[in-house]
Amino acid sequence: MSSHAAAPEAPRAIEADGLVGEAPPSPAGPAPDDGAPTGLPPALPLPRALQTLRFSIRQIEFVFRARRELGDVFQLRGIVGDDVDVVTSHPDHVRSLFTAKPEEAPSLTGESPLRPIVGPNSVLTAIGPRHMRQRKLLLPLFHGDAVQRYTQMIAEAADREIDRWPVGTPFKLAPRMQAITLDVIMSGIFGIEGDPARGTPEHGLRRAVRRVLALSTRPEAQLAELLNLGRDEPVGLTRVVLGFLDRSLYAVISARRAAPDHDERRDILSILLDAETEDGERLTDRELRDELLTLVLAGHETTANSLAWTFERLLRHPAAYERLRDVARSDDDPDGYIEATIHEGMRSRPVIPIIGRRVRVPWRVGDYTVPAETSVLMSILLLHHRDDLYPDPFAFRPERFIGRKPGTYTWIPFGGGIRRCLGAALAMAEQRVVLREIARRTDLLAPDPYPERARHRNVTMIPSAGARVVMSSRTA
Ligand code: HEM
């Protein structure tokens, strides 16, 4: 490396020293086939139903209590039959699951609450070779260079949105962030810019997507989904609204197929129309629909709430917020403070707080060898709050990540291995641009000095009051 490239690195690394550490090693991975007995770690002394309820509604209190009382590895008793989950937050266990052979530890997203909506065969819900086929097809569309071209569009969407905010009146940031991420998705995935003309298939689709997203946040829909787990078809209101969405989506797909310029367009739908799998096959309309809907649902609320959380944290940590604004306003960020702030935001408030794999063979998880077919959950939240990895873990310190790349098995808001979030580069680009635009153009205050609690919605963890802010001033 040239001395020119190395020079700025030194002070950054020093600044981060002592803010990131290491965990002591712990055994993990497929257990040797020596007939040794398997067993499960201890569970909190609560009835099954109460465990499930507490875990669904108050996951944070539940997992922190369990780790305090039981250690790094504990059992979570499910409500159904003998269903048992084992929860861990040790980076060596995470590594063993992320690097496992796919057939030995398939992802639990195949059992996701999104399954009845996006079907069993989308990149999110498929497992095994089928999953790899879809992933290979989609991966190039989300590569760093591919998302680079969205930067301008993201900045414009952010600016349009910021222009609408009231000065001096409290409002919730989370829905405002969702408006931006919806614009980005409609443009990036479907090539739909702004508000399309009434009566066009694009106009119908935009309205339908909005409806589905609004519905997915309603408690009754979540309950229906929870009760519908394991099935392949949606129920109730979700089914009605999805029918409407499907009609619009198929109308856009067929209009796009017929459009003379579709092979010149750069949006994901147009590219997928012509994409071929390794076996030289094209996606059917149904497959296209499932993939596109997966991308919309996986990418919208997650990115929006991640941004909302980062501001919720920043506004309660004035020194970090001030440094961010200075950097954003000077247009010079030699230490990578914006990126570090996003990393710290996602560390302290991972929007998806837990992910899992089902081990198909007996698996070593620290002191325990759990039986085949156990679902092993990785608590991202607990991992990110280990004080051996992140000293003073409840403090919000972007400096931890200055001059230091987040660790593959110690910072996992996007999961990892062959199931790592496909949209991670896009989500990072969105957060970088939107965070900078907001920090550059606005002065925000928290109307309430206390931290917002976390609320669980489907698989996500979101700020309970929507990240309320007051904008005291705005520049052009
Ligand atoms: C801050 C925003 C986001 C967060 C925190 C997030 C988080 C995650 C997590 C934790 C997983 C599961 C990984 C695992 O089990 O190892 C995942 C998977 C996935 N995400 Fe994201 N995501 C975000 C944004 C996006 C965006 C913008 C898109 C696309 C537009 C997207 C598409 C997907 C897809 C398709 C998968 C399934 C990948 C597979 O199973 O191969 N996500 N995401």
PDB file of C-alpha atoms and ligand atoms in Angstrom, residues 98 107-109 123-126 131 135 138 142 185 189 268 291 294-296 298-304 306-307 346 350-352 354-357 378 380 412-424 426-428 430-431, ligand 1:
ATOM      1  CA  PHE A  98     -22.950 -18.721   9.261  1.00  0.00           C
ATOM      2  CA  SER A 107     -32.171 -20.753   7.598  1.00  0.00           C
ATOM      3  CA  LEU A 108     -35.329 -20.372   9.611  1.00  0.00           C
ATOM      4  CA  THR A 109     -36.564 -17.703   7.205  1.00  0.00           C
ATOM      5  CA  VAL A 123     -35.142 -15.973  -2.170  1.00  0.00           C
ATOM      6  CA  LEU A 124     -36.154 -15.305   1.430  1.00  0.00           C
ATOM      7  CA  THR A 125     -38.267 -18.388   2.015  1.00  0.00           C
ATOM      8  CA  ALA A 126     -36.628 -21.034  -0.204  1.00  0.00           C
ATOM      9  CA  HIS A 131     -32.451 -20.670  -2.637  1.00  0.00           C
ATOM     10  CA  ARG A 135     -29.700 -15.693  -4.776  1.00  0.00           C
ATOM     11  CA  LEU A 138     -30.436 -11.418  -7.637  1.00  0.00           C
ATOM     12  CA  PHE A 142     -27.566  -5.446  -5.306  1.00  0.00           C
ATOM     13  CA  ILE A 185     -37.932   0.912  -3.734  1.00  0.00           C
ATOM     14  CA  ILE A 189     -37.165  -2.162  -8.096  1.00  0.00           C
ATOM     15  CA  ILE A 268     -34.691  -4.643 -11.132  1.00  0.00           C
ATOM     16  CA  GLU A 291     -39.225 -12.093  -5.685  1.00  0.00           C
ATOM     17  CA  THR A 294     -40.001 -10.086  -1.110  1.00  0.00           C
ATOM     18  CA  LEU A 295     -37.697  -7.217  -1.976  1.00  0.00           C
ATOM     19  CA  VAL A 296     -40.386  -4.628  -1.237  1.00  0.00           C
ATOM     20  CA  ALA A 298     -37.787  -7.008   3.227  1.00  0.00           C
ATOM     21  CA  GLY A 299     -36.319  -3.681   2.243  1.00  0.00           C
ATOM     22  CA  HIS A 300     -38.822  -1.042   3.207  1.00  0.00           C
ATOM     23  CA  GLU A 301     -39.578  -1.071   6.905  1.00  0.00           C
ATOM     24  CA  THR A 302     -36.154  -2.371   7.907  1.00  0.00           C
ATOM     25  CA  THR A 303     -34.188   0.461   6.336  1.00  0.00           C
ATOM     26  CA  ALA A 304     -36.685   3.110   7.447  1.00  0.00           C
ATOM     27  CA  SER A 306     -32.917   1.616  11.131  1.00  0.00           C
ATOM     28  CA  LEU A 307     -32.641   5.291  10.191  1.00  0.00           C
ATOM     29  CA  MET A 346     -27.316  -0.697  13.806  1.00  0.00           C
ATOM     30  CA  PRO A 350     -30.638  -3.858  15.266  1.00  0.00           C
ATOM     31  CA  VAL A 351     -34.020  -3.658  13.523  1.00  0.00           C
ATOM     32  CA  ILE A 352     -34.109  -7.431  13.192  1.00  0.00           C
ATOM     33  CA  ILE A 354     -32.886 -12.222  16.190  1.00  0.00           C
ATOM     34  CA  ILE A 355     -32.304 -14.707  13.349  1.00  0.00           C
ATOM     35  CA  GLY A 356     -31.975 -18.462  13.292  1.00  0.00           C
ATOM     36  CA  ARG A 357     -30.900 -21.689  11.673  1.00  0.00           C
ATOM     37  CA  MET A 378     -28.753 -15.898  17.306  1.00  0.00           C
ATOM     38  CA  ILE A 380     -28.266 -10.032  17.438  1.00  0.00           C
ATOM     39  CA  ILE A 412     -24.523  -8.877  12.353  1.00  0.00           C
ATOM     40  CA  PRO A 413     -27.546  -6.608  11.768  1.00  0.00           C
ATOM     41  CA  PHE A 414     -27.667  -8.027   8.216  1.00  0.00           C
ATOM     42  CA  GLY A 415     -27.176 -11.639   9.331  1.00  0.00           C
ATOM     43  CA  GLY A 416     -24.458 -13.577   7.551  1.00  0.00           C
ATOM     44  CA  GLY A 417     -23.165 -16.433   5.436  1.00  0.00           C
ATOM     45  CA  ILE A 418     -25.173 -17.506   2.419  1.00  0.00           C
ATOM     46  CA  ARG A 419     -28.304 -15.904   3.890  1.00  0.00           C
ATOM     47  CA  ARG A 420     -26.744 -12.498   4.515  1.00  0.00           C
ATOM     48  CA  CYS A 421     -29.145  -9.711   3.639  1.00  0.00           C
ATOM     49  CA  LEU A 422     -29.243  -9.291  -0.123  1.00  0.00           C
ATOM     50  CA  GLY A 423     -30.094  -5.617   0.182  1.00  0.00           C
ATOM     51  CA  ALA A 424     -27.317  -4.711   2.634  1.00  0.00           C
ATOM     52  CA  LEU A 426     -28.591  -0.721  -0.846  1.00  0.00           C
ATOM     53  CA  ALA A 427     -29.631  -0.284   2.798  1.00  0.00           C
ATOM     54  CA  MET A 428     -26.207   1.143   3.654  1.00  0.00           C
ATOM     55  CA  GLU A 430     -29.766   4.702   1.648  1.00  0.00           C
ATOM     56  CA  GLN A 431     -28.747   5.283   5.242  1.00  0.00           C
TER      57      GLN A 431
HETATM   58  C1  HEM B   1     -31.318  -1.652   7.428  1.00  0.00           C
HETATM   59  C2  HEM B   1     -31.998  -2.408   6.588  1.00  0.00           C
HETATM   60  C3  HEM B   1     -32.012  -3.904   6.576  1.00  0.00           C
HETATM   61  C4  HEM B   1     -31.760  -4.794   7.587  1.00  0.00           C
HETATM   62  C5  HEM B   1     -31.396  -4.485   9.034  1.00  0.00           C
HETATM   63  C6  HEM B   1     -31.896  -6.120   7.031  1.00  0.00           C
HETATM   64  C7  HEM B   1     -31.677  -7.289   7.744  1.00  0.00           C
HETATM   65  C8  HEM B   1     -31.759  -8.559   7.197  1.00  0.00           C
HETATM   66  C9  HEM B   1     -31.515  -9.779   7.940  1.00  0.00           C
HETATM   67  C10 HEM B   1     -31.128  -9.852   9.420  1.00  0.00           C
HETATM   68  C11 HEM B   1     -31.685 -10.829   7.096  1.00  0.00           C
HETATM   69  C12 HEM B   1     -31.572 -12.319   7.445  1.00  0.00           C
HETATM   70  C13 HEM B   1     -30.127 -12.730   7.344  1.00  0.00           C
HETATM   71  C14 HEM B   1     -29.783 -14.070   7.939  1.00  0.00           C
HETATM   72  O1  HEM B   1     -30.653 -14.871   8.320  1.00  0.00           O
HETATM   73  O2  HEM B   1     -28.552 -14.350   8.028  1.00  0.00           O
HETATM   74  C15 HEM B   1     -32.055 -10.264   5.798  1.00  0.00           C
HETATM   75  C16 HEM B   1     -32.304 -11.013   4.670  1.00  0.00           C
HETATM   76  C17 HEM B   1     -32.731 -10.462   3.478  1.00  0.00           C
HETATM   77  N1  HEM B   1     -32.874  -9.116   3.181  1.00  0.00           N
HETATM   78 FE1  HEM B   1     -32.474  -7.567   4.399  1.00  0.00          FE
HETATM   79  N2  HEM B   1     -32.251  -6.007   5.709  1.00  0.00           N
HETATM   80  C18 HEM B   1     -32.326  -4.675   5.381  1.00  0.00           C
HETATM   81  C19 HEM B   1     -32.607  -4.141   4.139  1.00  0.00           C
HETATM   82  C20 HEM B   1     -32.916  -4.865   3.020  1.00  0.00           C
HETATM   83  C21 HEM B   1     -33.175  -4.317   1.706  1.00  0.00           C
HETATM   84  C22 HEM B   1     -33.106  -2.827   1.359  1.00  0.00           C
HETATM   85  C23 HEM B   1     -33.494  -5.358   0.878  1.00  0.00           C
HETATM   86  C24 HEM B   1     -33.863  -5.375  -0.595  1.00  0.00           C
HETATM   87  C25 HEM B   1     -34.387  -4.408  -1.251  1.00  0.00           C
HETATM   88  C26 HEM B   1     -33.382  -6.568   1.675  1.00  0.00           C
HETATM   89  C27 HEM B   1     -33.590  -7.846   1.188  1.00  0.00           C
HETATM   90  C28 HEM B   1     -33.326  -9.009   1.885  1.00  0.00           C
HETATM   91  C29 HEM B   1     -33.475 -10.345   1.312  1.00  0.00           C
HETATM   92  C30 HEM B   1     -33.961 -10.672  -0.104  1.00  0.00           C
HETATM   93  C31 HEM B   1     -33.095 -11.258   2.310  1.00  0.00           C
HETATM   94  C32 HEM B   1     -33.052 -12.791   2.199  1.00  0.00           C
HETATM   95  C33 HEM B   1     -31.658 -13.212   1.786  1.00  0.00           C
HETATM   96  C34 HEM B   1     -31.468 -14.714   1.714  1.00  0.00           C
HETATM   97  O3  HEM B   1     -32.131 -15.441   2.462  1.00  0.00           O
HETATM   98  O4  HEM B   1     -30.621 -15.162   0.903  1.00  0.00           O
HETATM   99  N3  HEM B   1     -33.039  -6.237   2.959  1.00  0.00           N
HETATM  100  N4  HEM B   1     -32.078  -8.885   5.894  1.00  0.00           N
END
